[in-house]
Amino acid sequence: PAQSTAPPPPPLDQGVPTSEKAPIPPSAETAKPAAPDSPNPSSSQKLKTFQHSEFGSKEFSSVDIIKTKIKNLTPNIPIISEETVNLDVKNKNNTFWLIDPIDGTKDYIKKKDEYTLNAALIIGLKPAIGIVYAPSKNRLFFSYGKDLAFEINNGKKIALNCKKKNTDKIIGLENSGTTPNEVLVIYKKHKVSQTLRMSSSLKFCILAAGEADIYAASARAFEWDIAAGHAVLVHAGGFVTNHAEKNFLYGKDNYRNLPIIAKRSLNLEK
């Protein structure tokens, strides 16, 4: 890989208020239990069936690998993932990991190339570190602070700054399926001249790379689907808000996403 002069990642507790710090490792007596990191009892049979399916076994294998690595780094920070979360337990932590081992499930099953592996560290209920890997595209995106967002593409490390690459059009990204009217209204307001359908959290990273301009969605999916991409885009200089264009926090009830707007810039023409 090409050499880079980018500064190394800071300690995970650097710049975090004392009340929000997550020292590594904190005292076992003061660490909060990772209650959300257990299967939802009400759906245990469905989970068991999924786990033993061809796709499920691979996804759970990814979960195990990612969780093992994270636990070695931050043994007392809770890990919340789609495969093991208990939605009946309210989140009481301000610092936690959100992971999604395969986002873009349909793409993965159909052997398409837009699925991603995701991990985000949430500190103070805000994304502080984001990692998004698109293995079929050989693109790895990661960030750990303002102006500290990067992509490794075929061994080359590139700083992400949301600089526009398509100067003659404004590109909006859409999910698969029918685009809701509320999203069409947002795209009209922002003078979107072309739309592209794209799966997974890769959309946030494409905005951070300046390859598209805006992505809007109605309330859908869960926090682990967007947190890592959110971090990468914001650290690259972009914006992620609700439809009222207000910032939002993570750790919401049931980890449900709000309607969102992700933009690489406030002025999409530049």
Short mmCIF file of C-alpha atoms in Angstrom, two decimals:
data_model
loop_
_atom_site.label_atom_id
_atom_site.label_comp_id
_atom_site.label_asym_id
_atom_site.label_seq_id
_atom_site.Cartn_x
_atom_site.Cartn_y
_atom_site.Cartn_z
CA PRO A 1 0.00 0.00 0.00
CA ALA A 2 1.11 3.56 -0.67
CA GLN A 3 2.61 5.44 2.24
CA SER A 4 0.51 8.17 3.83
CA THR A 5 1.37 11.06 6.10
CA ALA A 6 -2.07 11.02 7.68
CA PRO A 7 -1.90 11.09 11.50
CA PRO A 8 -2.58 7.81 13.31
CA PRO A 9 -5.97 7.27 14.95
CA PRO A 10 -6.19 8.96 18.38
CA PRO A 11 -6.98 6.95 21.53
CA LEU A 12 -10.68 6.12 21.64
CA ASP A 13 -11.25 8.47 24.59
CA GLN A 14 -9.38 11.49 23.13
CA GLY A 15 -11.49 14.62 23.03
CA VAL A 16 -14.46 12.97 24.72
CA PRO A 17 -15.94 14.61 27.84
CA THR A 18 -15.06 12.76 31.03
CA SER A 19 -18.62 11.57 31.44
CA GLU A 20 -18.54 9.99 27.97
CA LYS A 21 -15.03 8.52 27.94
CA ALA A 22 -14.63 4.85 27.24
CA PRO A 23 -11.13 4.04 28.57
CA ILE A 24 -9.56 0.82 27.38
CA PRO A 25 -10.10 -1.22 29.41
CA PRO A 26 -12.37 0.44 32.04
CA SER A 27 -12.88 -1.14 35.42
CA ALA A 28 -15.07 -4.21 35.22
CA GLU A 29 -16.99 -2.92 38.23
CA THR A 30 -17.95 0.35 36.48
CA ALA A 31 -18.64 -1.04 33.02
CA LYS A 32 -22.31 -1.20 32.10
CA PRO A 33 -23.65 -4.63 31.15
CA ALA A 34 -24.05 -5.26 27.45
CA ALA A 35 -27.67 -6.29 27.83
CA PRO A 36 -28.61 -5.49 24.22
CA ASP A 37 -26.05 -8.00 22.96
CA SER A 38 -28.28 -11.06 23.33
CA PRO A 39 -30.88 -12.64 21.07
CA ASN A 40 -34.42 -11.36 21.30
CA PRO A 41 -36.28 -14.10 23.21
CA SER A 42 -39.47 -13.46 21.25
CA SER A 43 -37.75 -14.32 17.98
CA SER A 44 -35.34 -17.03 19.12
CA GLN A 45 -36.79 -19.71 16.83
CA LYS A 46 -36.62 -17.40 13.79
CA LEU A 47 -33.04 -16.53 14.75
CA LYS A 48 -32.12 -20.21 15.07
CA THR A 49 -33.61 -21.00 11.65
CA PHE A 50 -31.79 -18.07 10.06
CA GLN A 51 -28.51 -18.96 11.74
CA HIS A 52 -28.54 -22.44 10.21
CA SER A 53 -29.42 -21.28 6.72
CA GLU A 54 -26.66 -20.99 4.11
CA PHE A 55 -26.70 -17.18 4.26
CA GLY A 56 -27.29 -16.97 8.00
CA SER A 57 -24.31 -19.17 8.86
CA LYS A 58 -22.03 -16.87 6.87
CA GLU A 59 -23.48 -13.73 8.45
CA PHE A 60 -23.14 -15.14 11.96
CA SER A 61 -19.58 -16.14 11.15
CA SER A 62 -18.89 -12.52 10.17
CA VAL A 63 -20.49 -11.35 13.42
CA ASP A 64 -18.23 -13.62 15.45
CA ILE A 65 -15.08 -12.45 13.68
CA ILE A 66 -15.93 -8.75 13.99
CA LYS A 67 -17.08 -9.04 17.61
CA THR A 68 -13.95 -10.95 18.61
CA LYS A 69 -11.68 -8.28 17.15
CA ILE A 70 -13.67 -5.45 18.76
CA LYS A 71 -13.82 -7.15 22.14
CA ASN A 72 -10.05 -7.56 22.09
CA LEU A 73 -9.69 -3.79 21.55
CA THR A 74 -12.51 -2.56 23.79
CA PRO A 75 -13.54 -5.41 26.09
CA ASN A 76 -15.95 -3.37 28.20
CA ILE A 77 -17.78 -1.43 25.51
CA PRO A 78 -21.11 -3.06 24.57
CA ILE A 79 -21.55 -4.37 21.04
CA ILE A 80 -24.98 -4.09 19.45
CA SER A 81 -25.69 -5.97 16.23
CA GLU A 82 -28.74 -6.91 14.21
CA GLU A 83 -28.14 -10.61 14.76
CA THR A 84 -28.00 -10.50 18.58
CA VAL A 85 -29.83 -7.36 19.73
CA ASN A 86 -32.70 -7.63 22.19
CA LEU A 87 -35.13 -4.93 21.06
CA ASP A 88 -37.08 -5.29 24.30
CA VAL A 89 -34.16 -3.89 26.30
CA LYS A 90 -33.80 -0.10 26.28
CA ASN A 91 -30.30 1.18 25.58
CA LYS A 92 -28.80 2.96 28.61
CA ASN A 93 -25.26 3.35 27.27
CA ASN A 94 -23.80 6.51 25.78
CA THR A 95 -20.82 4.61 24.36
CA PHE A 96 -21.30 1.41 22.37
CA TRP A 97 -20.48 -0.29 19.09
CA LEU A 98 -23.04 -0.74 16.31
CA ILE A 99 -22.12 -3.46 13.81
CA ASP A 100 -23.78 -4.89 10.74
CA PRO A 101 -21.75 -7.76 9.28
CA ILE A 102 -23.60 -7.76 5.95
CA ASP A 103 -25.61 -4.72 4.89
CA GLY A 104 -27.31 -5.18 1.53
CA THR A 105 -28.46 -8.72 2.17
CA LYS A 106 -30.32 -9.08 -1.12
CA ASP A 107 -27.23 -8.00 -3.06
CA TYR A 108 -25.13 -10.53 -1.19
CA ILE A 109 -27.55 -13.38 -1.84
CA LYS A 110 -27.77 -12.47 -5.54
CA LYS A 111 -23.96 -12.27 -5.68
CA LYS A 112 -24.01 -8.57 -6.59
CA ASP A 113 -21.28 -6.20 -5.45
CA GLU A 114 -22.79 -3.46 -3.28
CA TYR A 115 -23.09 -5.25 0.07
CA THR A 116 -20.91 -3.98 2.92
CA LEU A 117 -19.47 -4.92 6.31
CA ASN A 118 -19.95 -2.18 8.92
CA ALA A 119 -18.73 -1.18 12.37
CA ALA A 120 -19.27 2.14 14.14
CA LEU A 121 -18.17 3.30 17.57
CA ILE A 122 -20.77 5.57 19.14
CA ILE A 123 -19.49 7.99 21.80
CA GLY A 124 -21.86 10.42 23.46
CA LEU A 125 -24.60 8.94 21.23
CA LYS A 126 -22.77 10.26 18.13
CA PRO A 127 -20.72 8.30 15.54
CA ALA A 128 -17.04 8.69 16.45
CA ILE A 129 -15.43 5.98 14.32
CA GLY A 130 -16.76 4.38 11.16
CA ILE A 131 -15.57 1.40 9.11
CA VAL A 132 -17.33 0.33 5.90
CA TYR A 133 -15.88 -2.39 3.69
CA ALA A 134 -17.27 -3.33 0.27
CA PRO A 135 -15.34 -6.56 -0.40
CA SER A 136 -16.65 -7.19 -3.92
CA LYS A 137 -15.52 -3.71 -4.93
CA ASN A 138 -12.25 -3.92 -2.99
CA ARG A 139 -13.06 -0.57 -1.34
CA LEU A 140 -12.48 0.07 2.36
CA PHE A 141 -13.71 3.32 3.93
CA PHE A 142 -12.89 4.43 7.48
CA SER A 143 -12.86 7.54 9.63
CA TYR A 144 -11.99 8.57 13.16
CA GLY A 145 -12.58 12.33 13.39
CA LYS A 146 -13.14 15.54 11.46
CA ASP A 147 -11.03 15.62 8.28
CA LEU A 148 -9.83 12.11 9.09
CA ALA A 149 -11.83 10.06 6.60
CA PHE A 150 -10.08 7.77 4.14
CA GLU A 151 -10.55 5.11 1.49
CA ILE A 152 -8.20 2.27 0.65
CA ASN A 153 -8.84 1.24 -2.94
CA ASN A 154 -6.64 -1.45 -4.48
CA GLY A 155 -3.94 -0.73 -1.94
CA LYS A 156 -3.96 3.05 -2.39
CA LYS A 157 -4.94 5.26 0.54
CA ILE A 158 -7.02 8.30 -0.41
CA ALA A 159 -8.25 11.14 1.80
CA LEU A 160 -12.00 11.69 1.51
CA ASN A 161 -13.21 15.30 1.38
CA CYS A 162 -16.59 15.17 -0.43
CA LYS A 163 -15.14 17.06 -3.40
CA LYS A 164 -17.59 16.89 -6.30
CA LYS A 165 -16.51 14.72 -9.23
CA ASN A 166 -19.55 15.09 -11.51
CA THR A 167 -19.62 18.84 -12.07
CA ASP A 168 -22.33 18.87 -14.74
CA LYS A 169 -25.13 17.19 -12.76
CA ILE A 170 -26.53 16.62 -9.29
CA ILE A 171 -26.81 12.92 -8.52
CA GLY A 172 -29.26 11.52 -5.99
CA LEU A 173 -28.99 7.99 -4.65
CA GLU A 174 -32.08 5.84 -4.09
CA ASN A 175 -32.81 2.57 -2.37
CA SER A 176 -34.19 -0.35 -4.36
CA GLY A 177 -37.94 -0.41 -4.74
CA THR A 178 -40.38 2.48 -5.15
CA THR A 179 -39.02 5.86 -4.11
CA PRO A 180 -41.38 7.59 -1.61
CA ASN A 181 -42.95 10.90 -2.61
CA GLU A 182 -41.29 12.65 0.34
CA VAL A 183 -37.90 11.72 -1.09
CA LEU A 184 -38.87 12.88 -4.58
CA VAL A 185 -39.87 16.25 -3.10
CA ILE A 186 -36.47 16.55 -1.40
CA TYR A 187 -34.67 15.72 -4.66
CA LYS A 188 -36.70 18.28 -6.55
CA LYS A 189 -35.85 20.90 -3.94
CA HIS A 190 -32.15 20.12 -4.34
CA LYS A 191 -32.36 20.14 -8.16
CA VAL A 192 -31.33 16.52 -8.57
CA SER A 193 -30.84 15.85 -12.29
CA GLN A 194 -30.02 12.13 -12.14
CA THR A 195 -30.84 9.31 -9.75
CA LEU A 196 -29.02 6.03 -9.24
CA ARG A 197 -30.22 3.01 -7.28
CA MET A 198 -27.71 1.66 -4.80
CA SER A 199 -27.76 -0.79 -1.92
CA SER A 200 -26.30 -0.69 1.57
CA SER A 201 -24.24 1.85 3.49
CA LEU A 202 -22.05 2.20 0.42
CA LYS A 203 -24.26 5.19 -0.46
CA PHE A 204 -22.77 7.29 2.36
CA CYS A 205 -19.25 6.46 1.22
CA ILE A 206 -20.02 7.31 -2.41
CA LEU A 207 -21.13 10.75 -1.17
CA ALA A 208 -17.94 11.10 0.88
CA ALA A 209 -15.91 10.24 -2.23
CA GLY A 210 -17.74 12.96 -4.20
CA GLU A 211 -19.17 10.46 -6.69
CA ALA A 212 -22.79 11.46 -5.90
CA ASP A 213 -24.40 14.37 -4.10
CA ILE A 214 -27.39 13.43 -1.96
CA TYR A 215 -29.22 10.46 -0.48
CA ALA A 216 -32.61 10.78 1.19
CA ALA A 217 -34.75 8.05 2.71
CA SER A 218 -37.99 7.70 4.63
CA ALA A 219 -37.86 6.07 8.06
CA ARG A 220 -36.48 2.60 7.40
CA ALA A 221 -33.98 0.05 8.69
CA PHE A 222 -31.96 0.33 11.90
CA GLU A 223 -29.10 2.34 13.34
CA TRP A 224 -26.48 -0.34 12.64
CA ASP A 225 -27.31 0.01 8.93
CA ILE A 226 -26.21 3.65 8.73
CA ALA A 227 -23.96 4.53 11.70
CA ALA A 228 -20.61 3.63 10.10
CA GLY A 229 -21.49 5.36 6.83
CA HIS A 230 -22.75 8.37 8.80
CA ALA A 231 -19.36 8.68 10.51
CA VAL A 232 -17.41 8.41 7.26
CA LEU A 233 -19.51 11.03 5.48
CA VAL A 234 -19.55 13.59 8.31
CA HIS A 235 -15.82 13.18 8.97
CA ALA A 236 -15.20 13.76 5.25
CA GLY A 237 -17.09 17.06 5.46
CA GLY A 238 -20.63 15.99 4.61
CA PHE A 239 -23.90 16.17 6.49
CA VAL A 240 -26.44 13.68 7.82
CA THR A 241 -29.70 14.99 9.29
CA ASN A 242 -33.36 14.15 9.61
CA HIS A 243 -35.85 15.53 7.06
CA ALA A 244 -36.12 18.74 9.09
CA GLU A 245 -32.35 19.04 8.53
CA LYS A 246 -31.63 18.68 12.26
CA ASN A 247 -28.89 16.47 13.71
CA PHE A 248 -29.94 13.33 15.57
CA LEU A 249 -28.47 10.93 18.12
CA TYR A 250 -28.07 7.16 18.26
CA GLY A 251 -29.29 4.67 20.84
CA LYS A 252 -32.98 5.45 20.13
CA ASP A 253 -35.80 3.15 21.22
CA ASN A 254 -35.62 -0.07 19.19
CA TYR A 255 -32.65 1.47 17.30
CA ARG A 256 -35.04 2.55 14.54
CA ASN A 257 -33.81 5.11 12.02
CA LEU A 258 -35.51 8.44 11.45
CA PRO A 259 -36.16 9.75 7.93
CA ILE A 260 -32.73 11.00 6.84
CA ILE A 261 -30.96 13.26 4.36
CA ALA A 262 -27.27 12.67 3.65
CA LYS A 263 -25.43 15.30 1.59
CA ARG A 264 -21.81 15.72 0.60
CA SER A 265 -22.18 19.53 0.77
CA LEU A 266 -24.68 22.26 1.61
CA ASN A 267 -24.26 23.46 -1.99
CA LEU A 268 -24.63 20.45 -4.26
CA GLU A 269 -23.68 22.39 -7.36
CA LYS A 270 -20.10 22.87 -6.13
#
